[in-house]
Structure formats: C-alpha cells, structure tokens
XYZ file of N, CA and C in Angstrom:
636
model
N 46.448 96.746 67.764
C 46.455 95.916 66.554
C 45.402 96.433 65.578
N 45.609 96.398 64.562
C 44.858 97.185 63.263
C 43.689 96.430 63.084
N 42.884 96.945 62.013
C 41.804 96.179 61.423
C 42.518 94.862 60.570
N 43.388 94.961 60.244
C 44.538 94.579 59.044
C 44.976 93.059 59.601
N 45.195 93.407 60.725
C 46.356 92.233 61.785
C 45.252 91.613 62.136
N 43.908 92.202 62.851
C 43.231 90.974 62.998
C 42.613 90.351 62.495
N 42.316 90.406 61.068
C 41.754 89.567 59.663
C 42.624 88.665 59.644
N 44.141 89.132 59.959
C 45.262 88.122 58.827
C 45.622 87.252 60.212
N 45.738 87.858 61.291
C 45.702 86.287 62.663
C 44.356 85.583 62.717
N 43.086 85.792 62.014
C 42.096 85.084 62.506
C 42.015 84.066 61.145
N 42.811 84.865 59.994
C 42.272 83.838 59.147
C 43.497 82.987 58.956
N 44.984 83.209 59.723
C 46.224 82.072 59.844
C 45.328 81.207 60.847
N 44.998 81.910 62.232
C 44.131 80.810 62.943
C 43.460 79.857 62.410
N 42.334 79.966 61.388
C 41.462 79.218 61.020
C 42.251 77.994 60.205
N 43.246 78.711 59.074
C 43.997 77.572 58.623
C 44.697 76.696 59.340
N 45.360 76.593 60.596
C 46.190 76.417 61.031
C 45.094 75.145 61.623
N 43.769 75.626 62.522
C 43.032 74.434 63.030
C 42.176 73.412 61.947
N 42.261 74.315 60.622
C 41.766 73.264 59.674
C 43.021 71.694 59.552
N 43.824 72.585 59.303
C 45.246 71.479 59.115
C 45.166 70.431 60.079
N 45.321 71.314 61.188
C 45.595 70.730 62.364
C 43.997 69.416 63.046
N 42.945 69.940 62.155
C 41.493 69.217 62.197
C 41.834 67.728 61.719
N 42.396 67.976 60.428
C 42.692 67.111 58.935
C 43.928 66.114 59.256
N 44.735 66.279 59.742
C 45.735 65.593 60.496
C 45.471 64.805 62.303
N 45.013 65.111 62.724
C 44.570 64.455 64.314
C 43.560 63.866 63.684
N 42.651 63.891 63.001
C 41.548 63.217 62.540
C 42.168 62.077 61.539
N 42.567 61.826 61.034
C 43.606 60.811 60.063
C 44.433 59.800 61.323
N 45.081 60.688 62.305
C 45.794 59.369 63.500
C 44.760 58.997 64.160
N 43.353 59.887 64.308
C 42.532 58.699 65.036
C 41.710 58.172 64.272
N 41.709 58.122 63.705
C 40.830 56.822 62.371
C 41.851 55.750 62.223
N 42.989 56.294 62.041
C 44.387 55.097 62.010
C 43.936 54.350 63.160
N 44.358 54.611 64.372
C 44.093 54.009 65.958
C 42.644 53.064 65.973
N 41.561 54.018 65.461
C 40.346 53.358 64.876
C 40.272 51.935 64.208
N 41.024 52.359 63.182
C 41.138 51.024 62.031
C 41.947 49.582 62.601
N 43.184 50.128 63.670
C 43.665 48.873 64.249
C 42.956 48.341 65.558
N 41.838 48.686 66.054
C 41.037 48.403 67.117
C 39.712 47.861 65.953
N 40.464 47.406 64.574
C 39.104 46.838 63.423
C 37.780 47.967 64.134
N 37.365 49.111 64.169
C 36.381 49.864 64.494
C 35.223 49.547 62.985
N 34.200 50.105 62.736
C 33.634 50.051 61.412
C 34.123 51.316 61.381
N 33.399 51.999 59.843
C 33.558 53.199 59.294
C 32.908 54.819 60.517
N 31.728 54.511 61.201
C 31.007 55.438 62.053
C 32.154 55.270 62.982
N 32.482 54.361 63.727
C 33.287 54.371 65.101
C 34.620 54.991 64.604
N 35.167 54.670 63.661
C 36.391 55.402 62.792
C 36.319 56.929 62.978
N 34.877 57.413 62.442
C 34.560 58.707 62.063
C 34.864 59.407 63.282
N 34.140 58.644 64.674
C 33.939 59.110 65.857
C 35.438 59.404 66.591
N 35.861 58.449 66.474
C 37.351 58.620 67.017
C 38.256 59.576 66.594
N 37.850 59.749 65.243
C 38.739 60.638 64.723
C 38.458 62.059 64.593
N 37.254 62.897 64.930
C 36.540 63.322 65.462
C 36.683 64.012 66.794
N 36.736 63.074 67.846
C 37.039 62.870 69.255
C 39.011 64.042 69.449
N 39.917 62.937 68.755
C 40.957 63.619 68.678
C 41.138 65.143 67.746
N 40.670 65.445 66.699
C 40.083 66.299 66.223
C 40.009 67.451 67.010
N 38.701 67.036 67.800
C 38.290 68.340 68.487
C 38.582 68.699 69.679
N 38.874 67.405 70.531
C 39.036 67.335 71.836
C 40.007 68.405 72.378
N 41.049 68.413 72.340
C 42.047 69.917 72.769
C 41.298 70.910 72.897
N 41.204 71.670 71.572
C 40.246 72.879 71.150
C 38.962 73.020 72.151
N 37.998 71.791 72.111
C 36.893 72.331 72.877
C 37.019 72.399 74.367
N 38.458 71.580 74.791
C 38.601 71.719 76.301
C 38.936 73.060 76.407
N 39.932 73.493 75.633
C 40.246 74.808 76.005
C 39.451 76.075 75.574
N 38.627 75.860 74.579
C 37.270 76.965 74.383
C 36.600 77.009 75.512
N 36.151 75.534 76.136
C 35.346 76.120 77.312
C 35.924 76.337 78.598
N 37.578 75.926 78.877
C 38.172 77.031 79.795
C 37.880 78.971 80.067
N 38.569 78.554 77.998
C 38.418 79.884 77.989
C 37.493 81.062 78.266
N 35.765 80.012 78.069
C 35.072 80.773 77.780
C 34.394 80.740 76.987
N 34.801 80.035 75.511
C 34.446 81.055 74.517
C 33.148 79.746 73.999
N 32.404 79.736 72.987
C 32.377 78.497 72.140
C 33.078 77.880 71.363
N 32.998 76.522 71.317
C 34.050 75.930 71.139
C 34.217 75.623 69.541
N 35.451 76.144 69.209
C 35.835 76.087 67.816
C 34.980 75.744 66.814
N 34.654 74.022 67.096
C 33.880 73.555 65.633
C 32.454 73.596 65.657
N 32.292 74.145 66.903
C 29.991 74.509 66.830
C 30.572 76.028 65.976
N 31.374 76.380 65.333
C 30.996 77.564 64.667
C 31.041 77.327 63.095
N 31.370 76.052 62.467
C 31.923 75.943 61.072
C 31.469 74.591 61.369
N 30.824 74.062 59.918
C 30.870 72.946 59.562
C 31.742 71.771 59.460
N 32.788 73.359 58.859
C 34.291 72.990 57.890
C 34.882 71.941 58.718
N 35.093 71.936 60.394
C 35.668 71.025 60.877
C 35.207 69.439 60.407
N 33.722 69.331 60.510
C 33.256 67.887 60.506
C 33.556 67.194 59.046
N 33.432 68.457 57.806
C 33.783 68.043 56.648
C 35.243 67.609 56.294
N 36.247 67.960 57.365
C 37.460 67.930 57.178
C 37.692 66.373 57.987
N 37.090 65.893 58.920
C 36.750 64.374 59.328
C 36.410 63.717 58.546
N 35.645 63.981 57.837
C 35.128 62.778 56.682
C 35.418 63.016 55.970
N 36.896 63.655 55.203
C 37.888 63.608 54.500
C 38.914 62.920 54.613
N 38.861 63.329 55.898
C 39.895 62.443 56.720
C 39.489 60.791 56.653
N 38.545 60.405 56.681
C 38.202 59.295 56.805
C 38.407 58.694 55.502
N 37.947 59.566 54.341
C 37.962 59.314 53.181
C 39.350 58.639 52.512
N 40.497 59.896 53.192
C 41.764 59.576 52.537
C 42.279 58.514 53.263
N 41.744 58.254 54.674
C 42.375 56.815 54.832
C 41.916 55.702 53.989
N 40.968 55.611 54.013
C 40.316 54.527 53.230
C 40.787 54.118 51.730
N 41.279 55.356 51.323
C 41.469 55.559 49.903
C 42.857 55.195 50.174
N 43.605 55.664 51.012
C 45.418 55.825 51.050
C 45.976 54.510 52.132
N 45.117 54.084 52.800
C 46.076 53.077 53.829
C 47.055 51.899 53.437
N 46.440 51.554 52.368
C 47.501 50.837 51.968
C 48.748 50.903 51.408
N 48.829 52.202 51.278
C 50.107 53.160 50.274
C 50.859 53.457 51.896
N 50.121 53.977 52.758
C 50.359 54.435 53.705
C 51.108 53.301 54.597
N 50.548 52.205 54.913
C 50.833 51.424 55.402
C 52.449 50.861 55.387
N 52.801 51.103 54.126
C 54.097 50.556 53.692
C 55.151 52.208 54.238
N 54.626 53.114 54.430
C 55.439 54.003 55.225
C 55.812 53.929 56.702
N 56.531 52.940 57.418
C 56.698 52.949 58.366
C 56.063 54.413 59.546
N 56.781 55.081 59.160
C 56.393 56.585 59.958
C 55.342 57.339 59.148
N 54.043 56.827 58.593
C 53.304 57.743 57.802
C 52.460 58.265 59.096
N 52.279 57.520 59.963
C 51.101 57.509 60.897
C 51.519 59.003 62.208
N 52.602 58.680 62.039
C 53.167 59.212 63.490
C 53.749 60.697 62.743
N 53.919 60.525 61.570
C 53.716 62.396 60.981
C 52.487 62.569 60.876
N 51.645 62.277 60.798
C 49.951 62.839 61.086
C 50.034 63.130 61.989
N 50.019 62.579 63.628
C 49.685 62.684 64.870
C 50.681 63.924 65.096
N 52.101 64.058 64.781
C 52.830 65.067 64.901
C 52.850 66.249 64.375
N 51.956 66.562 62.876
C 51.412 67.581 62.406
C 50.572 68.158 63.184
N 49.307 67.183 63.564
C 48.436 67.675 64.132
C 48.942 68.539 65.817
N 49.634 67.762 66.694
C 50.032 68.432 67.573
C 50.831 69.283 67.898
N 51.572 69.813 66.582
C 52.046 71.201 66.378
C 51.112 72.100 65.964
N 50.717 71.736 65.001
C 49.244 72.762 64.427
C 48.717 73.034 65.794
N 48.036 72.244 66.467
C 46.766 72.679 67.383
C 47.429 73.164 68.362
N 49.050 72.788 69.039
C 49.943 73.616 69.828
C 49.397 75.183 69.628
N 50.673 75.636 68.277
C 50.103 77.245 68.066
C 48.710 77.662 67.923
N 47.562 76.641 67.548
C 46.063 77.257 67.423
C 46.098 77.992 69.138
N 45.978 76.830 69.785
C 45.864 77.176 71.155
C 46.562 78.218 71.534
N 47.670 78.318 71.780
C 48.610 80.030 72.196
C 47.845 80.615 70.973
N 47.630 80.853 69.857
C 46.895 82.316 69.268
C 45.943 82.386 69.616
N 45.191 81.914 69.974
C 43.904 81.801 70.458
C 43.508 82.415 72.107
N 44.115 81.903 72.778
C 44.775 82.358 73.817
C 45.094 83.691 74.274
N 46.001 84.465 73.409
C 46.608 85.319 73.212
C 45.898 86.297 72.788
N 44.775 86.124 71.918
C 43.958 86.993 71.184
C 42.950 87.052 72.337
N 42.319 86.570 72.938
C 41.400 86.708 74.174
C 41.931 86.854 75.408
N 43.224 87.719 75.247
C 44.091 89.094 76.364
C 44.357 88.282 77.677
N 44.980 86.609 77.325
C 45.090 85.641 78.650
C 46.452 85.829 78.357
N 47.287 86.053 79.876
C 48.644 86.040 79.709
C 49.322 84.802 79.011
N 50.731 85.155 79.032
C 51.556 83.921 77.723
C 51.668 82.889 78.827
N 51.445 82.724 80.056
C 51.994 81.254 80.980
C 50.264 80.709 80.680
N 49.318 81.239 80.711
C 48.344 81.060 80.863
C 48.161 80.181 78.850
N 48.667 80.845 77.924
C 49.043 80.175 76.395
C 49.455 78.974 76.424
N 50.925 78.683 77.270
C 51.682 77.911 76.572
C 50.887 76.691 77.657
N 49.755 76.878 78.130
C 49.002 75.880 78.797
C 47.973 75.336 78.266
N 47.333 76.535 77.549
C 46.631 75.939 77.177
C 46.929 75.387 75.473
N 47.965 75.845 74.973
C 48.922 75.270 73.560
C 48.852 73.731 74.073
N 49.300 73.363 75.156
C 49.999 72.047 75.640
C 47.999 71.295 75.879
N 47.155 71.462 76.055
C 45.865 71.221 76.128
C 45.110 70.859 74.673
N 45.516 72.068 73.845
C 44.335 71.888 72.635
C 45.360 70.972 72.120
N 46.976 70.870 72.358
C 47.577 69.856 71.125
C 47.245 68.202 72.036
N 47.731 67.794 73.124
C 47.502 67.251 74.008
C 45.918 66.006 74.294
N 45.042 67.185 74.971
C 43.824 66.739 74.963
C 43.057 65.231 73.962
N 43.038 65.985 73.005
C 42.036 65.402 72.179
C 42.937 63.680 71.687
N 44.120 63.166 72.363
C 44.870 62.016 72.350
C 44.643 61.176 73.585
N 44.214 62.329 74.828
C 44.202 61.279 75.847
C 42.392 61.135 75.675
N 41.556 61.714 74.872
C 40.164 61.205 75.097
C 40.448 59.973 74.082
N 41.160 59.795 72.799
C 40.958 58.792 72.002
C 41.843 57.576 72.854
N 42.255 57.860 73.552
C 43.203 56.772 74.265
C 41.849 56.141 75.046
N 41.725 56.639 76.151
C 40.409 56.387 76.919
C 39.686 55.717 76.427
N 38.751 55.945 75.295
C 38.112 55.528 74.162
C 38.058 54.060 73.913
N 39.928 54.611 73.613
C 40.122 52.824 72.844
C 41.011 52.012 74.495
N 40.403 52.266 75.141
C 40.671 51.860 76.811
C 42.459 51.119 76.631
N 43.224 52.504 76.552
C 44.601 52.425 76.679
C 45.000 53.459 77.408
N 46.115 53.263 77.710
C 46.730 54.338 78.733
C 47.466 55.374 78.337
N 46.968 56.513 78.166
C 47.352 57.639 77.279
C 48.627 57.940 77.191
N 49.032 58.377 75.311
C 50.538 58.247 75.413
C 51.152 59.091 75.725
N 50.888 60.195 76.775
C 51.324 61.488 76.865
C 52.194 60.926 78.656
N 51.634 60.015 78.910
C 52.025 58.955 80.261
C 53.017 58.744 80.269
N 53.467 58.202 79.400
C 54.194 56.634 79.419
C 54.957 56.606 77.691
N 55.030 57.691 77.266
C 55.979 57.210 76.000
C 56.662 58.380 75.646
N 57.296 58.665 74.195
C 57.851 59.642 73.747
C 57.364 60.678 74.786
N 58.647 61.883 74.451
C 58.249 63.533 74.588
C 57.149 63.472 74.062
N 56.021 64.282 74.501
C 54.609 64.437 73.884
C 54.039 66.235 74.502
N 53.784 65.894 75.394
C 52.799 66.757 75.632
C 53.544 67.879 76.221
N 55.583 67.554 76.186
C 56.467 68.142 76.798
C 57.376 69.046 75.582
N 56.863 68.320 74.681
C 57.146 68.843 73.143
C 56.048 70.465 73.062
N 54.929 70.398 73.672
C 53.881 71.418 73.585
C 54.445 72.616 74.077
N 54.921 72.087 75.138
C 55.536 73.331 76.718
C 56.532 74.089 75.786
N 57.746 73.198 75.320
C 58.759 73.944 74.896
C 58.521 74.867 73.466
N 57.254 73.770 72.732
C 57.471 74.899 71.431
C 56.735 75.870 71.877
N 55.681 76.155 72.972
C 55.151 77.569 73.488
C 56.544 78.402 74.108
N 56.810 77.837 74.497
C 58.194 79.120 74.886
C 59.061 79.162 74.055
N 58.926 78.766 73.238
C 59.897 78.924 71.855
C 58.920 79.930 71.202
N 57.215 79.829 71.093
C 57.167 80.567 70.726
C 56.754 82.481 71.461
N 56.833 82.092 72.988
C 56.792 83.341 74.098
C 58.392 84.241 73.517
N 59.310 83.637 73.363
C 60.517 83.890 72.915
C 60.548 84.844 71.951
N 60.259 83.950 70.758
C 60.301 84.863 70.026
C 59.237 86.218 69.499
N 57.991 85.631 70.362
C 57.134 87.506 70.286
C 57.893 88.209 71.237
N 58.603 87.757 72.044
C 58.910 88.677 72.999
C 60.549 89.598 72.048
N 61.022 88.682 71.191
C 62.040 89.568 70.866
C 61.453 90.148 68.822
N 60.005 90.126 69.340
C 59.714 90.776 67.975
C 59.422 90.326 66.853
N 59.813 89.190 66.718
C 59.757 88.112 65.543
C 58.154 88.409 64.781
N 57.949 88.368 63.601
C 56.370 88.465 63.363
C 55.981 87.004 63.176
N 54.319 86.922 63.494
C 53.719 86.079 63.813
C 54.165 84.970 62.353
N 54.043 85.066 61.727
C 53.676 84.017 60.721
C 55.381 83.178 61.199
N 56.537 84.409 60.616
C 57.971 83.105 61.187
C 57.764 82.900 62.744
N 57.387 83.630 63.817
C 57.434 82.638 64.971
C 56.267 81.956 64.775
N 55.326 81.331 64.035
C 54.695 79.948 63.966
C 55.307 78.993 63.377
N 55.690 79.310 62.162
C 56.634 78.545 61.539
C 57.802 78.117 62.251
N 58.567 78.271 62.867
C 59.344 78.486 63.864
C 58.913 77.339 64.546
N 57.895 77.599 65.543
C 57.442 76.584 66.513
C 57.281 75.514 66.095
N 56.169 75.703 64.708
C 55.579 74.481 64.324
C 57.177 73.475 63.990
N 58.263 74.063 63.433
C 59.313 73.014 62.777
C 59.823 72.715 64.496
N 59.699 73.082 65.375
C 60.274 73.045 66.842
C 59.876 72.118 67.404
N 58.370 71.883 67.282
C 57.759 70.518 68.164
C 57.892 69.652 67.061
N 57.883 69.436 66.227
C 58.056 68.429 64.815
C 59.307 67.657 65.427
N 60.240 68.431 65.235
C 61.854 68.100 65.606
C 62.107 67.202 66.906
N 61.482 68.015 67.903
C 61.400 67.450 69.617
C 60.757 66.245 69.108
N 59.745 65.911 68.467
C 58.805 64.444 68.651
C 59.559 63.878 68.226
N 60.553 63.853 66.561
C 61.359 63.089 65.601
C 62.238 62.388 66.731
N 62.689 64.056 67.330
C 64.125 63.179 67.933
C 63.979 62.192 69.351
N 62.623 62.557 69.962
C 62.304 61.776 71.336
C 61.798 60.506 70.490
N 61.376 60.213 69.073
C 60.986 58.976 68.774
C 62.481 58.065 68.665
N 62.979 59.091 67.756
C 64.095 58.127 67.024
C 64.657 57.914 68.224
N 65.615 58.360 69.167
C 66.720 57.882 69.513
C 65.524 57.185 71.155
N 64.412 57.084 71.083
C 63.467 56.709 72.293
C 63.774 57.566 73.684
N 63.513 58.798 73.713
C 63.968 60.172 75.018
C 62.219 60.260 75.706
N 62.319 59.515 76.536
C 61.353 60.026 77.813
C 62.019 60.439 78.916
N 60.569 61.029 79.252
C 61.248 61.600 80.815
C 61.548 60.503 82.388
N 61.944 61.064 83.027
C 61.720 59.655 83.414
C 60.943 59.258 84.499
N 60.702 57.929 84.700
C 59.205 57.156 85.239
C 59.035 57.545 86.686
N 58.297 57.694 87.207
C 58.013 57.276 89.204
C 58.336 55.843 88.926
N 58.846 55.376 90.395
C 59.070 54.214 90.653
C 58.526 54.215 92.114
N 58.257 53.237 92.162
C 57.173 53.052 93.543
C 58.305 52.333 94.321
N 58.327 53.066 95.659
C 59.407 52.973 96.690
C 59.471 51.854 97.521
N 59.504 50.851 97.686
C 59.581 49.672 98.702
C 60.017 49.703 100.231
N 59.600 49.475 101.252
C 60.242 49.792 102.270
C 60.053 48.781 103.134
C-alpha cells in the first residue's frame, strides 16, 4: 500500500469515527434525557456509548485507544449534547429520529472497527469481530449504566446486523471492490438489516428454559 492509500484510509477512518462519535453520543444523551439524567450525567452517557466499542477494541488490539489521541472526540459529545438540547423537541415529534442516530452510529463504528483492524495486519474473522465490538460495545455499557438489560439481548437484529455487514464487507475486498464503495456498501447494509429487523419486529430467537 502506497504513501497515498495510507493518508486517504486513515483520514476516511478518522471521519468515519467522528460521525460515528456524533451519532452514538446523541442516542445516549437521548437514553440519558428519558432516565430525566441532568446535563453532566447526559454528557457522561453519551460519552460512555461514544467511546465504549472503540476503546474495548483498541485495547484488545493493543493499540491506544482512539479518543486519548484527539480532543475532537470529546468536542464532538458536547455537540452532541448541544444539538439535543437545541433539537429535541423538533426531534421528538419524529417518531424514528432516535433510532437513526443509534443506527448511524452502529454502522459507522461497525466499518471503523474492520479498518482499523485490518490496518494493524489482524486477519478479516479476527475484523468482522471486532466491527461487531466497537459498533456493539459502547450500548451494552450505556445499558448497564442506566441498569437495563442490554438491547443487543433481547430485541431487534443488533449486534447480528454487525456480523453480516463485516462479511458483506470481507466480500467485497475479497472480490476487489475499492474501499470507499465497499464502506458505503456496508454502511447502507447494516442501516437496512436494523430498518427491516425494526419494522417488521425480526429477532433471533429466545432460549427457553426447559422444564422437566
């Protein structure tokens, strides 16, 4: 890979976890605001989901973890905080405004994780794991948090939406595709999987505890 390719994957990376910062940080300030939190506990939560994926899987990986290197993340939280405050009531009247945040964000941080991954020479089963982690993660710490039972458990496709858009996107590097359309690609892939496991209500299905 050139000098060329790795400027232009590190700096799609960076956008991709800003987005992906700016969006998970907005559904947990939402989650925040209906647990009446104040403005700090808001910040924190949203924050929490934010980073949580990313830094589990930085320190799998190894590496340091995403937002001890940039400010930019924390400023993109208290933006986040900002535009709720400023927008919830506009928002509010959007039935589904909330649940396209949470679904942005866990496509975004999906592909952060596989490029990320990928760029620090960890095979693609070893990606689409930790894709399913950085998007994943940082929902079951805000769940915890707000002492509920994480929705990756017990509701919609979630964290099964992660798996498939990583092999959607193993797929298509493997048949060549360049990076920017297989992200794009993915990212409209897990979008779609969440829409359609919301709308028509598609989980997997439950354990049932056996009686005898």
């Amino acid at each position: 890979m050139s000098y060329e390719d790795i400027e232009f994957s590190s700096t799609v990376l960076l956008i991709i976890e800003i987005l992906g910062t700016f969006a998970f940080a907005i559904s947990g300030i939402r989650h925040a605001a209906a647990k009446h939190f104040d403005w700090f506990g808001g910040f924190v939560c949203g924050f929490v989901v934010a980073i949580g994926g990313g830094t589990v899987r930085d320190v799998m990986l190894g590496v340091t973890p995403f937002w001890m290197t940039s400010s930019l993340y924390i400023i993109c939280t208290l933006l986040a905080l900002v535009f709720v405050l400023t927008f919830a009531r506009s928002l509010k009247r959007l039935d589904n405004a909330w649940f396209v945040f949470d679904t942005l964000g866990l496509a975004l941080f999906t592909i952060a994780g596989i490029q990320k991954t990928l760029a620090l020479g960890h095979p693609f089963w070893v990606a689409i794991v930790m894709g399913c982690i950085t998007g994943s993660a940082g929902g079951i710490t805000r769940d915890i948090l707000l002492n509920k039972v994480p929705v990756i458990f017990h509701k919609e496709i979630y964290a099964m939406a992660c798996v498939i858009g990583g092999m959607i996107y193993w797929l298509l590097m493997t048949l060549g595709v360049n990076m920017a359309l297989t992200s794009t690609v993915t990212f409209l892939a897990i979008c779609l999987i969440r829409y359609l496991a919301m709308r028509y209500h598609i989980s997997l299905p439950k354990l049932r505890q056996e009686h005898y």
